[in-house]
């Protein structure tokens, strides 16, 4: 899209918002129903696009992208009228008689910038929230997952009101141009460096941002755990989408004397999932592109690879791989892995895991597998993370009643369910007073009697 047409598009959306059309609840509902129809009627094409972009299996495409978004729409449709209602709050005595409430109002025209790893869900779930809250929106899917991005760009104008919702395709140049425009909110999903670019650009107009970033997600595995269930859940959450998941476990911390038992059980589970030759397995994906393939290979240089390590530059295949006890200052422990390599660190006592985690930026997700309630409390009280999974990986994403977002370097703000609706809303404060009973205590002329009464009342 040319520069002129980007600014023209934003302008058109702003005009649509000003018309008030998007505020009508039945209109919002109709757009959500059309979005649901878009996904339902083109499921097979989305599965093919995700297969082409990321070699995603049909089951993963459905659970983590298509089905996820459809259930998000259903949940939103089911709850929309209650989310949009005025939210009554109590009114203290000195403001009586009166009524106080928060009135959710849409922000206006918002920008949604997606990442490539879940190219459908990461633009459509924020869009569901933006529509529900009554906004206009521009979607900028990632150029790296090009097939899915193009499919979205083709289909969205066929289903949604294109004077309210538009897709902009492109890479840095187009995103830079978009970021020069005035939006009322920006929701960005991606890496930290671009997150800073987005926030700097947003500062120009004092535009609020939601940054859904990443980082290294630690996973503590206590020896007092159900080992069979633990390794199944770790293997599932790590190697889904070939480890290219922002909340995939990045490194596991185990006690030294439990490490062999854990690794044996984990590698057996990997083979049960993907066979001894994952390259031939239809359920196992590929790395998105050459750059990320090389980045991941670089992490393996000079490391103690105790499992996997097979690679294929032609298909960007990297086997499920385990690296044992890398130096903490090596790239694999300094950067987010975001691929099928799992690091294992060992400690003498599992409580030492807390220091390892606290030595690093606050993670997007932290996992703990244990039956020990004291350890559970110690980890919850002494660490910080956007989201915590106790005895499971990533499943907090499946509960629409939980917000999803980071803290510190892993992001700011959150969405999913009502939290998404609220992210794209302003909760306008309203206090309605009665004309009846107008106590004059606050009005001049002041005197000590009035002041004494006010001191008692306030
Ligand atoms: P990416 O390369 O797809 O970039 C994200 C978006 O930023 C794209 O739309 C891209 O066009 C745009 N972009 C890239 N460079 C830009 C620039 N210089 N200026 C303006 N815009 C630019 O994705 P990525 O950054 O490789 O994403 C991976 C990261 O995202 C990981 O850190 C991962 O953990 C994180 N992530 C977070 C979540 C979450 O929900 N918190 C979800 C998925 C991924």
Short mmCIF file of C-alpha atoms and ligand atoms in Angstrom, two decimals:
data_model
loop_
_atom_site.label_atom_id
_atom_site.label_comp_id
_atom_site.label_asym_id
_atom_site.label_seq_id
_atom_site.Cartn_x
_atom_site.Cartn_y
_atom_site.Cartn_z
CA UNK A 1 0.00 0.00 0.00
CA UNK A 2 1.31 3.42 -0.90
CA UNK A 3 1.95 6.10 1.71
CA UNK A 4 -0.95 8.18 0.53
CA UNK A 5 -3.36 5.28 0.73
CA UNK A 6 -2.24 4.40 4.29
CA UNK A 7 -3.02 7.88 5.56
CA UNK A 8 -6.20 7.92 3.48
CA UNK A 9 -7.28 4.60 4.97
CA UNK A 10 -6.71 5.82 8.51
CA UNK A 11 -8.64 8.95 7.66
CA UNK A 12 -11.54 6.92 6.29
CA UNK A 13 -11.67 4.81 9.45
CA UNK A 14 -11.62 7.92 11.62
CA UNK A 15 -14.58 9.31 9.66
CA UNK A 16 -16.46 6.02 10.08
CA UNK A 17 -15.82 6.12 13.81
CA UNK A 18 -17.09 9.69 14.00
CA UNK A 19 -20.28 8.62 12.26
CA UNK A 20 -21.06 6.60 15.42
CA UNK A 21 -21.95 3.48 13.43
CA UNK A 22 -19.44 1.20 15.15
CA UNK A 23 -20.81 2.08 18.59
CA UNK A 24 -24.13 0.39 18.01
CA UNK A 25 -24.14 -2.95 19.84
CA UNK A 26 -26.14 -4.80 17.21
CA UNK A 27 -23.75 -3.54 14.52
CA UNK A 28 -20.75 -4.80 16.53
CA UNK A 29 -22.52 -8.13 16.93
CA UNK A 30 -23.19 -8.37 13.20
CA UNK A 31 -19.50 -7.76 12.41
CA UNK A 32 -18.46 -10.46 14.87
CA UNK A 33 -20.92 -12.90 13.31
CA UNK A 34 -19.49 -12.08 9.87
CA UNK A 35 -15.97 -12.62 11.16
CA UNK A 36 -17.07 -16.00 12.47
CA UNK A 37 -18.53 -16.83 9.05
CA UNK A 38 -15.28 -15.77 7.38
CA UNK A 39 -13.27 -18.21 9.49
CA UNK A 40 -15.79 -21.03 9.36
CA UNK A 41 -16.31 -20.86 5.61
CA UNK A 42 -12.59 -20.68 4.84
CA UNK A 43 -11.19 -23.06 7.45
CA UNK A 44 -9.63 -25.33 4.89
CA UNK A 45 -7.84 -22.41 3.22
CA UNK A 46 -6.51 -21.21 6.56
CA UNK A 47 -5.25 -24.71 7.36
CA UNK A 48 -3.45 -24.78 3.99
CA UNK A 49 -1.98 -21.29 4.50
CA UNK A 50 -0.69 -22.19 7.98
CA UNK A 51 0.72 -25.40 6.57
CA UNK A 52 2.51 -23.41 3.90
CA UNK A 53 3.84 -20.74 6.25
CA UNK A 54 4.83 -22.89 9.21
CA UNK A 55 4.18 -26.52 8.28
CA UNK A 56 1.48 -26.46 10.96
CA UNK A 57 -0.51 -29.66 11.35
CA UNK A 58 -4.26 -29.43 10.90
CA UNK A 59 -4.84 -30.16 14.59
CA UNK A 60 -2.49 -27.40 15.75
CA UNK A 61 -3.93 -25.01 13.17
CA UNK A 62 -7.36 -25.70 14.57
CA UNK A 63 -6.66 -25.71 18.31
CA UNK A 64 -4.26 -22.78 18.51
CA UNK A 65 -5.56 -20.57 15.71
CA UNK A 66 -8.92 -21.35 14.08
CA UNK A 67 -10.75 -22.96 17.02
CA UNK A 68 -9.15 -20.53 19.46
CA UNK A 69 -10.46 -17.54 17.51
CA UNK A 70 -13.92 -19.05 16.97
CA UNK A 71 -14.36 -19.73 20.67
CA UNK A 72 -13.12 -16.20 21.42
CA UNK A 73 -15.85 -14.84 19.12
CA UNK A 74 -18.51 -17.05 20.78
CA UNK A 75 -17.39 -16.00 24.26
CA UNK A 76 -17.46 -12.35 23.19
CA UNK A 77 -20.90 -12.58 21.58
CA UNK A 78 -22.23 -14.31 24.67
CA UNK A 79 -20.91 -11.64 27.04
CA UNK A 80 -20.92 -8.49 24.94
CA UNK A 81 -24.04 -6.89 26.35
CA UNK A 82 -22.91 -7.34 29.94
CA UNK A 83 -19.37 -6.01 29.20
CA UNK A 84 -20.78 -2.96 27.44
CA UNK A 85 -23.19 -2.08 30.26
CA UNK A 86 -22.50 0.78 32.64
CA UNK A 87 -20.55 -0.63 35.62
CA UNK A 88 -22.10 0.67 38.79
CA UNK A 89 -19.84 1.59 41.70
CA UNK A 90 -20.84 2.72 45.18
CA UNK A 91 -21.22 6.41 45.97
CA UNK A 92 -19.94 7.69 49.33
CA UNK A 93 -22.17 9.63 51.73
CA UNK A 94 -20.74 13.05 50.94
CA UNK A 95 -21.61 12.66 47.23
CA UNK A 96 -25.17 11.50 47.97
CA UNK A 97 -27.73 11.67 46.59
CA UNK A 98 -26.00 10.50 43.44
CA UNK A 99 -25.14 7.57 41.20
CA UNK A 100 -21.63 6.60 40.10
CA UNK A 101 -20.71 4.32 37.26
CA UNK A 102 -18.14 3.55 34.59
CA UNK A 103 -19.40 3.77 31.04
CA UNK A 104 -17.30 1.72 28.58
CA UNK A 105 -16.75 3.73 25.40
CA UNK A 106 -14.71 2.74 22.34
CA UNK A 107 -11.33 4.43 21.91
CA UNK A 108 -11.66 5.15 18.19
CA UNK A 109 -9.38 3.85 15.45
CA UNK A 110 -6.85 1.28 16.58
CA UNK A 111 -3.83 -0.40 15.02
CA UNK A 112 -3.17 -4.12 15.51
CA UNK A 113 0.30 -5.36 14.52
CA UNK A 114 0.73 -9.13 14.54
CA UNK A 115 3.66 -11.54 14.70
CA UNK A 116 4.22 -14.50 12.40
CA UNK A 117 4.14 -17.47 14.75
CA UNK A 118 0.35 -17.60 15.22
CA UNK A 119 -0.47 -15.42 12.23
CA UNK A 120 -4.22 -15.88 12.38
CA UNK A 121 -4.91 -15.74 16.10
CA UNK A 122 -2.53 -12.87 16.85
CA UNK A 123 -4.39 -10.44 14.60
CA UNK A 124 -7.91 -11.83 14.84
CA UNK A 125 -8.19 -12.18 18.64
CA UNK A 126 -7.30 -8.49 19.13
CA UNK A 127 -9.66 -7.64 16.27
CA UNK A 128 -12.51 -9.46 18.04
CA UNK A 129 -11.86 -7.33 21.12
CA UNK A 130 -11.57 -4.13 19.08
CA UNK A 131 -14.88 -4.78 17.25
CA UNK A 132 -16.62 -5.78 20.48
CA UNK A 133 -15.52 -2.54 22.11
CA UNK A 134 -16.87 -0.53 19.14
CA UNK A 135 -13.65 0.57 17.43
CA UNK A 136 -12.43 0.80 13.86
CA UNK A 137 -9.21 -1.09 13.21
CA UNK A 138 -6.30 -1.54 10.86
CA UNK A 139 -4.65 -4.94 10.91
CA UNK A 140 -1.00 -5.35 9.98
CA UNK A 141 -0.26 -9.09 9.85
CA UNK A 142 3.36 -10.18 9.78
CA UNK A 143 5.00 -10.30 6.38
CA UNK A 144 6.93 -13.41 7.45
CA UNK A 145 3.79 -15.57 7.42
CA UNK A 146 2.89 -14.20 4.04
CA UNK A 147 0.33 -16.77 2.85
CA UNK A 148 -1.88 -16.34 5.90
CA UNK A 149 -1.47 -12.56 5.77
CA UNK A 150 -2.55 -12.46 2.15
CA UNK A 151 -5.53 -14.70 2.78
CA UNK A 152 -6.66 -12.36 5.56
CA UNK A 153 -6.20 -9.36 3.28
CA UNK A 154 -8.35 -11.04 0.60
CA UNK A 155 -11.13 -12.25 2.87
CA UNK A 156 -11.63 -9.47 5.41
CA UNK A 157 -12.98 -6.93 2.87
CA UNK A 158 -15.42 -9.59 1.63
CA UNK A 159 -16.96 -10.07 5.07
CA UNK A 160 -16.39 -7.03 7.28
CA UNK A 161 -17.37 -3.41 6.71
CA UNK A 162 -14.31 -2.15 4.88
CA UNK A 163 -14.90 1.44 5.91
CA UNK A 164 -14.29 0.27 9.50
CA UNK A 165 -11.76 -2.58 9.19
CA UNK A 166 -8.80 -2.77 6.84
CA UNK A 167 -5.77 -4.97 6.37
CA UNK A 168 -2.42 -3.43 5.42
CA UNK A 169 0.13 -5.85 4.04
CA UNK A 170 3.82 -5.13 4.08
CA UNK A 171 6.93 -5.05 6.17
CA UNK A 172 9.07 -2.39 7.86
CA UNK A 173 8.30 0.37 5.36
CA UNK A 174 4.53 -0.02 5.59
CA UNK A 175 4.56 -0.44 9.39
CA UNK A 176 6.74 2.65 9.71
CA UNK A 177 4.23 4.58 7.61
CA UNK A 178 1.36 3.25 9.70
CA UNK A 179 3.15 4.30 12.88
CA UNK A 180 3.32 7.88 11.57
CA UNK A 181 -0.48 8.07 11.72
CA UNK A 182 -2.54 9.02 14.74
CA UNK A 183 -4.27 6.04 16.31
CA UNK A 184 -6.27 5.83 19.51
CA UNK A 185 -4.57 2.62 20.61
CA UNK A 186 -1.88 0.31 19.26
CA UNK A 187 -1.71 -3.37 20.13
CA UNK A 188 1.62 -4.79 19.01
CA UNK A 189 2.71 -8.43 19.20
CA UNK A 190 6.34 -9.22 18.50
CA UNK A 191 9.87 -8.76 19.75
CA UNK A 192 11.21 -6.26 22.25
CA UNK A 193 13.26 -4.14 19.82
CA UNK A 194 10.33 -3.37 17.53
CA UNK A 195 8.19 -2.94 20.65
CA UNK A 196 10.41 0.03 21.53
CA UNK A 197 9.99 1.46 18.01
CA UNK A 198 6.20 1.16 18.34
CA UNK A 199 6.19 2.81 21.76
CA UNK A 200 8.40 5.69 20.58
CA UNK A 201 6.12 6.31 17.60
CA UNK A 202 3.03 6.11 19.81
CA UNK A 203 4.52 8.70 22.18
CA UNK A 204 4.29 11.29 19.40
CA UNK A 205 0.49 11.32 19.76
CA UNK A 206 0.35 10.08 23.36
CA UNK A 207 -1.29 6.95 21.95
CA UNK A 208 -1.68 4.19 24.55
CA UNK A 209 -0.04 0.87 23.67
CA UNK A 210 -0.46 -2.77 24.53
CA UNK A 211 2.81 -4.56 23.94
CA UNK A 212 2.61 -8.34 23.74
CA UNK A 213 6.29 -9.23 23.78
CA UNK A 214 8.29 -12.34 24.60
CA UNK A 215 11.45 -13.35 26.41
CA UNK A 216 12.76 -16.49 28.06
CA UNK A 217 10.07 -18.51 29.82
CA UNK A 218 11.49 -20.60 32.67
CA UNK A 219 10.09 -23.95 33.73
CA UNK A 220 10.87 -25.38 37.16
CA UNK A 221 10.45 -29.14 37.49
CA UNK A 222 10.53 -30.42 41.04
CA UNK A 223 11.31 -34.11 41.61
CA UNK A 224 8.05 -34.27 43.61
CA UNK A 225 5.90 -34.25 40.53
CA UNK A 226 3.85 -36.62 38.40
CA UNK A 227 6.66 -37.29 35.94
CA UNK A 228 4.57 -38.91 33.19
CA UNK A 229 2.07 -36.02 33.04
CA UNK A 230 4.82 -33.42 33.49
CA UNK A 231 6.91 -34.55 30.51
CA UNK A 232 3.82 -34.89 28.31
CA UNK A 233 2.78 -31.32 29.09
CA UNK A 234 6.29 -29.93 28.68
CA UNK A 235 6.86 -31.75 25.38
CA UNK A 236 3.47 -30.58 24.08
CA UNK A 237 3.96 -26.94 25.08
CA UNK A 238 7.59 -26.81 23.94
CA UNK A 239 7.41 -28.48 20.55
CA UNK A 240 3.99 -27.25 19.44
CA UNK A 241 4.62 -25.00 16.42
CA UNK A 242 8.27 -26.16 16.57
CA UNK A 243 8.87 -24.15 19.73
CA UNK A 244 7.96 -20.91 17.95
CA UNK A 245 5.58 -19.90 20.71
CA UNK A 246 6.02 -16.87 22.95
CA UNK A 247 4.93 -18.87 26.01
CA UNK A 248 6.85 -22.08 25.22
CA UNK A 249 9.19 -23.20 28.00
CA UNK A 250 12.62 -21.84 27.10
CA UNK A 251 14.70 -23.48 29.81
CA UNK A 252 13.94 -26.12 32.42
CA UNK A 253 15.48 -26.05 35.89
CA UNK A 254 15.79 -29.39 37.70
CA UNK A 255 17.78 -30.72 40.63
CA UNK A 256 21.07 -32.32 39.59
CA UNK A 257 20.16 -35.75 40.95
CA UNK A 258 16.81 -35.75 39.11
CA UNK A 259 18.13 -34.57 35.73
CA UNK A 260 18.81 -38.01 34.17
CA UNK A 261 15.39 -39.37 35.17
CA UNK A 262 13.72 -36.25 33.80
CA UNK A 263 15.63 -36.26 30.50
CA UNK A 264 14.98 -39.98 29.92
CA UNK A 265 11.24 -39.49 30.45
CA UNK A 266 11.15 -36.32 28.33
CA UNK A 267 13.01 -37.81 25.35
CA UNK A 268 10.79 -40.90 25.45
CA UNK A 269 7.77 -38.61 25.32
CA UNK A 270 9.20 -36.61 22.39
CA UNK A 271 9.55 -39.85 20.45
CA UNK A 272 6.07 -40.98 21.45
CA UNK A 273 4.76 -37.68 20.04
CA UNK A 274 6.86 -37.22 16.92
CA UNK A 275 8.57 -40.63 16.42
CA UNK A 276 12.33 -41.12 16.33
CA UNK A 277 12.36 -39.25 13.02
CA UNK A 278 10.33 -36.05 13.45
CA UNK A 279 11.43 -34.83 10.02
CA UNK A 280 9.06 -37.36 8.44
CA UNK A 281 6.30 -36.67 10.92
CA UNK A 282 3.35 -34.62 9.62
CA UNK A 283 2.66 -33.22 13.09
CA UNK A 284 6.07 -31.58 13.39
CA UNK A 285 6.61 -28.11 11.94
CA UNK A 286 9.42 -26.09 10.39
CA UNK A 287 11.27 -22.88 11.19
CA UNK A 288 9.63 -19.85 9.60
CA UNK A 289 12.59 -18.70 7.47
CA UNK A 290 16.31 -18.83 6.77
CA UNK A 291 17.17 -16.03 9.22
CA UNK A 292 15.49 -17.73 12.16
CA UNK A 293 16.89 -21.13 11.07
CA UNK A 294 20.43 -19.70 11.19
CA UNK A 295 19.79 -17.89 14.47
CA UNK A 296 18.73 -21.18 16.07
CA UNK A 297 21.69 -23.11 14.65
CA UNK A 298 24.00 -20.49 16.11
CA UNK A 299 22.63 -21.30 19.59
CA UNK A 300 23.84 -24.89 19.22
CA UNK A 301 27.47 -24.00 18.47
CA UNK A 302 29.81 -25.29 21.18
CA UNK A 303 26.94 -26.62 23.31
CA UNK A 304 26.42 -30.00 24.93
CA UNK A 305 23.56 -31.26 22.74
CA UNK A 306 22.27 -34.34 24.56
CA UNK A 307 19.28 -35.01 22.31
CA UNK A 308 18.29 -34.15 18.73
CA UNK A 309 20.41 -31.61 16.91
CA UNK A 310 19.54 -32.83 13.39
CA UNK A 311 18.98 -29.98 10.98
CA UNK A 312 18.12 -29.47 7.32
CA UNK A 313 18.83 -26.08 5.74
CA UNK A 314 16.62 -26.75 2.71
CA UNK A 315 13.37 -27.28 4.62
CA UNK A 316 14.43 -25.24 7.69
CA UNK A 317 14.02 -28.34 9.81
CA UNK A 318 15.47 -28.48 13.31
CA UNK A 319 14.73 -31.59 15.35
CA UNK A 320 13.45 -31.39 18.93
CA UNK A 321 16.77 -30.65 20.63
CA UNK A 322 17.96 -30.57 24.23
CA UNK A 323 21.01 -28.61 25.34
CA UNK A 324 22.44 -29.50 28.74
CA UNK A 325 23.84 -26.91 31.16
CA UNK A 326 25.02 -24.16 28.78
CA UNK A 327 27.03 -21.29 30.25
CA UNK A 328 24.67 -18.64 31.51
CA UNK A 329 26.40 -16.00 29.37
CA UNK A 330 26.11 -18.03 26.14
CA UNK A 331 23.66 -16.79 23.44
CA UNK A 332 21.25 -19.68 24.10
CA UNK A 333 20.84 -18.41 27.68
CA UNK A 334 21.03 -14.71 26.83
CA UNK A 335 18.41 -14.58 24.08
CA UNK A 336 14.88 -15.92 23.74
CA UNK A 337 15.21 -19.28 21.94
CA UNK A 338 11.83 -19.20 20.15
CA UNK A 339 12.46 -22.53 18.45
CA UNK A 340 12.69 -26.28 19.14
CA UNK A 341 15.74 -26.14 21.42
CA UNK A 342 15.14 -26.74 25.12
CA UNK A 343 17.82 -25.88 27.66
CA UNK A 344 18.19 -27.81 30.89
CA UNK A 345 19.88 -26.18 33.85
CA UNK A 346 20.64 -28.08 37.03
CA UNK A 347 20.73 -26.86 40.62
CA UNK A 348 21.51 -28.56 43.93
CA UNK A 349 18.26 -27.50 45.56
CA UNK A 350 15.16 -26.62 43.56
CA UNK A 351 14.67 -23.39 45.55
CA UNK A 352 17.80 -22.04 43.78
CA UNK A 353 15.67 -21.83 40.62
CA UNK A 354 14.11 -18.68 42.06
CA UNK A 355 17.44 -16.81 41.92
CA UNK A 356 18.11 -17.96 38.35
CA UNK A 357 14.71 -16.57 37.32
CA UNK A 358 15.11 -13.34 39.26
CA UNK A 359 18.52 -12.71 37.68
CA UNK A 360 16.72 -12.29 34.33
CA UNK A 361 14.04 -9.95 32.98
CA UNK A 362 10.50 -10.76 34.09
CA UNK A 363 9.20 -13.55 31.84
CA UNK A 364 5.96 -13.68 29.87
CA UNK A 365 5.21 -17.13 31.31
CA UNK A 366 6.66 -19.11 34.18
CA UNK A 367 5.96 -22.80 34.72
CA UNK A 368 6.24 -24.90 37.83
CA UNK A 369 5.63 -28.63 38.04
CA UNK A 370 5.41 -29.81 41.65
CA UNK A 371 3.21 -31.43 44.27
CA UNK A 372 4.93 -29.36 46.96
CA UNK A 373 2.64 -26.54 48.10
CA UNK A 374 5.46 -24.76 49.93
CA UNK A 375 7.54 -24.61 46.76
CA UNK A 376 4.48 -23.43 44.85
CA UNK A 377 3.96 -20.57 47.32
CA UNK A 378 7.67 -19.66 47.36
CA UNK A 379 7.75 -19.42 43.55
CA UNK A 380 4.50 -17.43 43.40
CA UNK A 381 5.58 -15.03 46.14
CA UNK A 382 9.22 -14.55 45.17
CA UNK A 383 9.10 -14.28 41.37
CA UNK A 384 7.26 -12.10 38.87
CA UNK A 385 5.85 -13.17 35.49
CA UNK A 386 3.06 -12.16 33.14
CA UNK A 387 1.37 -15.53 33.46
CA UNK A 388 2.04 -18.58 35.62
CA UNK A 389 1.23 -22.18 34.77
CA UNK A 390 1.33 -24.58 37.70
CA UNK A 391 1.50 -28.19 36.54
CA UNK A 392 0.63 -27.37 32.94
CA UNK A 393 2.01 -25.47 29.98
CA UNK A 394 0.18 -22.66 28.16
CA UNK A 395 -3.30 -23.79 29.22
CA UNK A 396 -3.97 -20.44 30.91
CA UNK A 397 -4.44 -19.19 27.33
CA UNK A 398 -7.49 -21.45 27.03
CA UNK A 399 -9.35 -19.69 29.83
CA UNK A 400 -10.97 -16.51 28.46
CA UNK A 401 -11.54 -15.31 32.02
CA UNK A 402 -7.78 -14.87 32.47
CA UNK A 403 -6.00 -11.86 30.96
CA UNK A 404 -2.99 -12.58 28.77
CA UNK A 405 -0.08 -10.17 28.83
CA UNK A 406 3.45 -9.60 30.04
CA UNK A 407 5.12 -7.63 32.78
CA UNK A 408 8.36 -5.64 32.61
CA UNK A 409 10.32 -6.59 29.49
CA UNK A 410 7.74 -9.21 28.47
CA UNK A 411 5.16 -6.54 27.74
CA UNK A 412 2.50 -4.22 29.06
CA UNK A 413 -1.27 -4.42 29.05
CA UNK A 414 -3.30 -7.54 28.38
CA UNK A 415 -6.20 -8.92 26.40
CA UNK A 416 -8.44 -12.01 25.91
CA UNK A 417 -12.09 -12.06 26.92
CA UNK A 418 -13.29 -9.03 28.84
CA UNK A 419 -9.69 -7.86 29.30
CA UNK A 420 -9.50 -7.37 25.53
CA UNK A 421 -12.78 -5.48 25.53
CA UNK A 422 -11.47 -3.24 28.31
CA UNK A 423 -8.11 -2.74 26.55
CA UNK A 424 -9.92 -1.22 23.59
CA UNK A 425 -12.36 0.76 25.75
CA UNK A 426 -12.13 3.82 27.89
CA UNK A 427 -14.01 3.30 31.13
CA UNK A 428 -15.56 6.73 31.33
CA UNK A 429 -16.27 7.96 34.82
CA UNK A 430 -19.79 9.24 35.34
CA UNK A 431 -21.20 10.76 38.51
CA UNK A 432 -24.83 11.83 38.31
CA UNK A 433 -26.07 14.06 41.12
CA UNK A 434 -29.55 14.94 42.09
CA UNK A 435 -30.58 18.61 42.31
CA UNK A 436 -32.30 17.74 45.51
CA UNK A 437 -30.51 18.27 48.85
CA UNK A 438 -27.75 20.68 47.85
CA UNK A 439 -25.62 20.88 50.99
CA UNK A 440 -23.81 24.20 51.06
CA UNK A 441 -20.82 23.03 53.12
CA UNK A 442 -18.41 23.15 50.16
CA UNK A 443 -19.46 26.59 48.95
CA UNK A 444 -17.87 29.90 50.00
CA UNK A 445 -18.00 31.85 52.15
CA UNK A 446 -16.00 29.34 54.22
CA UNK A 447 -16.02 29.23 58.00
CA UNK A 448 -14.78 26.92 60.73
CA UNK A 449 -18.14 25.18 61.20
CA UNK A 450 -18.20 24.18 57.55
CA UNK A 451 -14.61 23.03 57.68
CA UNK A 452 -15.22 20.94 60.81
CA UNK A 453 -18.17 19.23 59.17
CA UNK A 454 -16.19 18.54 56.03
CA UNK A 455 -13.37 17.04 58.08
CA UNK A 456 -15.90 14.65 59.62
CA UNK A 457 -17.55 13.76 56.33
CA UNK A 458 -14.56 13.31 54.02
P1 LIG B 1 7.72 -10.20 13.35
O1 LIG B 1 9.06 -10.25 12.69
O2 LIG B 1 6.55 -10.78 12.67
O3 LIG B 1 7.46 -8.69 13.77
C1 LIG B 1 6.25 -8.33 14.43
C2 LIG B 1 5.62 -7.21 13.65
O4 LIG B 1 6.46 -6.06 13.69
C3 LIG B 1 5.38 -7.54 12.18
O5 LIG B 1 4.07 -7.17 11.83
C4 LIG B 1 6.42 -6.71 11.46
O6 LIG B 1 6.00 -6.28 10.20
C5 LIG B 1 6.62 -5.53 12.38
N1 LIG B 1 7.96 -4.96 12.27
C6 LIG B 1 9.12 -5.63 12.11
N2 LIG B 1 10.17 -4.77 12.09
C7 LIG B 1 9.65 -3.53 12.22
C8 LIG B 1 10.22 -2.22 12.28
N3 LIG B 1 11.53 -2.02 12.18
N4 LIG B 1 9.38 -1.18 12.44
C9 LIG B 1 8.06 -1.37 12.54
N5 LIG B 1 7.46 -2.59 12.52
C10 LIG B 1 8.24 -3.65 12.34
O7 LIG B 1 7.77 -10.93 14.72
P2 LIG B 1 8.96 -11.11 15.72
O8 LIG B 1 9.38 -9.80 16.29
O9 LIG B 1 9.97 -12.05 15.16
O10 LIG B 1 8.11 -11.91 16.82
C11 LIG B 1 8.70 -12.78 17.69
C12 LIG B 1 8.61 -12.21 19.06
O11 LIG B 1 7.24 -11.97 19.38
C13 LIG B 1 9.13 -13.15 20.11
O12 LIG B 1 9.85 -12.41 21.05
C14 LIG B 1 7.87 -13.70 20.72
O13 LIG B 1 8.03 -14.13 22.05
C15 LIG B 1 6.95 -12.52 20.64
N6 LIG B 1 5.56 -12.93 20.63
C16 LIG B 1 4.79 -12.51 21.64
C17 LIG B 1 3.47 -12.91 21.70
C18 LIG B 1 2.57 -12.48 22.82
O14 LIG B 1 1.38 -12.65 22.67
N7 LIG B 1 3.10 -11.91 23.89
C19 LIG B 1 2.95 -13.72 20.70
C20 LIG B 1 3.77 -14.09 19.65
C21 LIG B 1 5.08 -13.68 19.61
#
